[in-house]
């Protein structure tokens, strides 16, 4: 191996090591609050049995964040999250090849409005931020049963997106 190859390998290794020295695990910035209260989800849409599920899923996801402490009252929390389900819709996703009138599957979509209020400053960190999620539900067999089984999965997708809005951008 000649001297030029040794120098190139040395420079490459040095650059690689310098890059790794500055790596830090996490999102790269701290969230501007350490305690949070999550109000029970409000439901302005015509979708039943999802309010409690969504509330629970949001709380479970945010409780796992290493920089946040979830509180049971708004009085001592740094921030307060409110979520309101604004819309729920279902549309035909696919039809049967031999009968284009009957649906084979439906797309279920849910939209929520989120606001995060900073109790310390008296100002919103974000207000009426729209978040939505969708999932496909099979229409084979008992459609209402399939839809009922699919709603917790749809709710979980929405809870993931709400978690991202609250915990990721900082």
Short mmCIF file of C-alpha atoms in Angstrom, two decimals:
data_model
loop_
_atom_site.label_atom_id
_atom_site.label_comp_id
_atom_site.label_asym_id
_atom_site.label_seq_id
_atom_site.Cartn_x
_atom_site.Cartn_y
_atom_site.Cartn_z
CA UNK A 1 0.00 0.00 0.00
CA UNK A 2 1.43 3.34 -0.98
CA UNK A 3 1.52 6.52 1.08
CA UNK A 4 -1.37 8.20 -0.78
CA UNK A 5 -3.75 5.34 0.06
CA UNK A 6 -2.75 5.42 3.73
CA UNK A 7 -3.36 9.19 3.89
CA UNK A 8 -6.76 8.85 2.20
CA UNK A 9 -7.81 6.08 4.60
CA UNK A 10 -6.59 8.11 7.58
CA UNK A 11 -8.49 11.25 6.47
CA UNK A 12 -11.65 9.20 5.83
CA UNK A 13 -11.43 7.55 9.27
CA UNK A 14 -10.83 10.92 10.96
CA UNK A 15 -13.88 12.46 9.24
CA UNK A 16 -16.02 9.47 10.19
CA UNK A 17 -14.95 9.66 13.84
CA UNK A 18 -15.51 13.41 14.01
CA UNK A 19 -19.04 12.99 12.69
CA UNK A 20 -19.84 10.31 15.25
CA UNK A 21 -18.52 12.45 18.12
CA UNK A 22 -21.29 15.00 17.54
CA UNK A 23 -24.13 12.49 17.38
CA UNK A 24 -26.68 12.66 20.15
CA UNK A 25 -29.69 10.44 20.61
CA UNK A 26 -33.10 12.06 20.52
CA UNK A 27 -34.95 14.75 18.60
CA UNK A 28 -32.20 17.34 18.86
CA UNK A 29 -34.10 19.89 20.88
CA UNK A 30 -36.01 20.00 24.12
CA UNK A 31 -39.74 20.42 24.40
CA UNK A 32 -40.58 23.83 25.94
CA UNK A 33 -42.63 22.25 28.73
CA UNK A 34 -42.08 19.32 31.07
CA UNK A 35 -45.58 18.59 32.39
CA UNK A 36 -48.74 18.23 30.37
CA UNK A 37 -52.42 17.74 31.04
CA UNK A 38 -54.56 16.15 28.33
CA UNK A 39 -58.24 17.05 28.40
CA UNK A 40 -60.71 14.30 27.51
CA UNK A 41 -61.30 14.28 23.75
CA UNK A 42 -64.39 16.15 22.59
CA UNK A 43 -66.46 14.70 19.76
CA UNK A 44 -68.23 17.01 17.29
CA UNK A 45 -68.47 14.30 14.61
CA UNK A 46 -70.94 11.50 14.12
CA UNK A 47 -68.63 8.71 15.20
CA UNK A 48 -69.48 6.83 18.35
CA UNK A 49 -67.27 4.85 20.73
CA UNK A 50 -64.02 6.52 19.70
CA UNK A 51 -63.73 9.42 22.14
CA UNK A 52 -62.57 7.36 25.13
CA UNK A 53 -60.32 5.16 22.99
CA UNK A 54 -58.60 8.16 21.39
CA UNK A 55 -58.17 9.88 24.78
CA UNK A 56 -56.53 6.78 26.21
CA UNK A 57 -54.27 6.23 23.20
CA UNK A 58 -53.02 9.84 23.21
CA UNK A 59 -52.30 9.66 26.96
CA UNK A 60 -50.43 6.34 26.58
CA UNK A 61 -48.25 7.66 23.77
CA UNK A 62 -47.38 10.97 25.45
CA UNK A 63 -46.73 9.23 28.80
CA UNK A 64 -43.90 7.29 27.12
CA UNK A 65 -42.05 10.48 26.10
CA UNK A 66 -38.87 10.72 28.20
CA UNK A 67 -39.05 14.51 28.68
CA UNK A 68 -42.71 14.74 29.67
CA UNK A 69 -44.69 14.03 32.79
CA UNK A 70 -48.39 13.46 32.32
CA UNK A 71 -50.56 15.10 35.01
CA UNK A 72 -54.16 14.47 36.02
CA UNK A 73 -55.07 18.14 36.50
CA UNK A 74 -54.57 21.28 34.48
CA UNK A 75 -53.78 23.52 37.46
CA UNK A 76 -50.19 22.34 37.94
CA UNK A 77 -49.37 21.45 34.32
CA UNK A 78 -47.05 23.54 32.15
CA UNK A 79 -49.18 22.83 29.09
CA UNK A 80 -52.70 21.62 28.30
CA UNK A 81 -53.64 19.66 25.18
CA UNK A 82 -57.20 19.77 23.85
CA UNK A 83 -58.39 17.53 21.04
CA UNK A 84 -61.73 17.80 19.28
CA UNK A 85 -62.89 15.28 16.68
CA UNK A 86 -64.23 17.47 13.88
CA UNK A 87 -65.13 15.06 11.10
CA UNK A 88 -65.56 11.40 10.33
CA UNK A 89 -66.21 10.14 6.82
CA UNK A 90 -66.37 6.90 4.95
CA UNK A 91 -66.10 6.45 1.22
CA UNK A 92 -65.99 3.50 -1.13
CA UNK A 93 -62.39 2.41 -1.68
CA UNK A 94 -62.92 -0.62 -3.93
CA UNK A 95 -65.88 -2.34 -5.53
CA UNK A 96 -66.51 -5.93 -6.50
CA UNK A 97 -65.44 -6.71 -10.07
CA UNK A 98 -68.80 -8.30 -10.89
CA UNK A 99 -70.94 -5.68 -9.09
CA UNK A 100 -69.69 -2.10 -9.15
CA UNK A 101 -72.56 -0.92 -6.95
CA UNK A 102 -71.52 -3.02 -3.92
CA UNK A 103 -68.43 -1.91 -2.09
CA UNK A 104 -65.66 -4.36 -1.29
CA UNK A 105 -63.93 -1.96 1.09
CA UNK A 106 -64.36 1.50 2.55
CA UNK A 107 -61.88 4.18 3.49
CA UNK A 108 -62.59 5.58 6.94
CA UNK A 109 -61.14 9.01 7.68
CA UNK A 110 -61.14 10.96 10.91
CA UNK A 111 -60.11 14.58 11.39
CA UNK A 112 -59.33 16.27 14.69
CA UNK A 113 -58.46 19.76 15.80
CA UNK A 114 -55.68 20.08 18.40
CA UNK A 115 -54.61 23.01 20.53
CA UNK A 116 -51.71 23.17 22.97
CA UNK A 117 -51.93 25.93 25.56
CA UNK A 118 -48.93 27.04 27.62
CA UNK A 119 -50.31 27.65 31.12
CA UNK A 120 -47.15 29.53 32.18
CA UNK A 121 -47.28 32.19 29.46
CA UNK A 122 -51.03 32.20 28.84
CA UNK A 123 -50.46 31.70 25.10
CA UNK A 124 -51.09 28.91 22.64
CA UNK A 125 -48.09 26.97 21.40
CA UNK A 126 -50.39 25.98 18.54
CA UNK A 127 -54.11 26.48 18.10
CA UNK A 128 -56.69 24.55 16.07
CA UNK A 129 -54.08 22.46 14.28
CA UNK A 130 -55.82 19.98 11.97
CA UNK A 131 -54.69 16.34 12.08
CA UNK A 132 -56.24 13.48 10.15
CA UNK A 133 -55.81 9.76 9.63
CA UNK A 134 -57.40 7.17 7.40
CA UNK A 135 -57.65 3.41 7.16
CA UNK A 136 -59.35 0.89 4.91
CA UNK A 137 -62.17 -1.29 6.27
CA UNK A 138 -63.43 -4.43 4.57
CA UNK A 139 -67.09 -4.59 3.60
CA UNK A 140 -67.17 -8.38 3.32
CA UNK A 141 -69.50 -10.09 5.77
CA UNK A 142 -70.88 -7.86 8.47
CA UNK A 143 -69.76 -4.34 7.54
CA UNK A 144 -70.73 -2.79 10.87
CA UNK A 145 -68.69 -5.40 12.74
CA UNK A 146 -65.67 -4.80 10.48
CA UNK A 147 -66.03 -1.04 10.92
CA UNK A 148 -66.25 -1.43 14.71
CA UNK A 149 -63.07 -3.54 14.70
CA UNK A 150 -61.29 -0.98 12.49
CA UNK A 151 -62.10 2.14 14.54
CA UNK A 152 -59.50 1.49 17.31
CA UNK A 153 -56.83 1.11 14.61
CA UNK A 154 -57.94 4.37 13.01
CA UNK A 155 -57.91 6.03 16.41
CA UNK A 156 -54.38 4.74 17.05
CA UNK A 157 -53.16 6.23 13.76
CA UNK A 158 -54.68 9.57 14.72
CA UNK A 159 -53.11 9.36 18.20
CA UNK A 160 -49.70 8.78 16.56
CA UNK A 161 -50.13 11.92 14.47
CA UNK A 162 -51.24 13.98 17.47
CA UNK A 163 -48.21 12.71 19.40
CA UNK A 164 -45.98 13.85 16.53
CA UNK A 165 -47.55 17.34 16.54
CA UNK A 166 -47.11 17.71 20.30
CA UNK A 167 -43.70 16.10 20.81
CA UNK A 168 -41.65 16.14 17.59
CA UNK A 169 -41.28 19.69 16.19
CA UNK A 170 -39.40 21.23 19.06
#
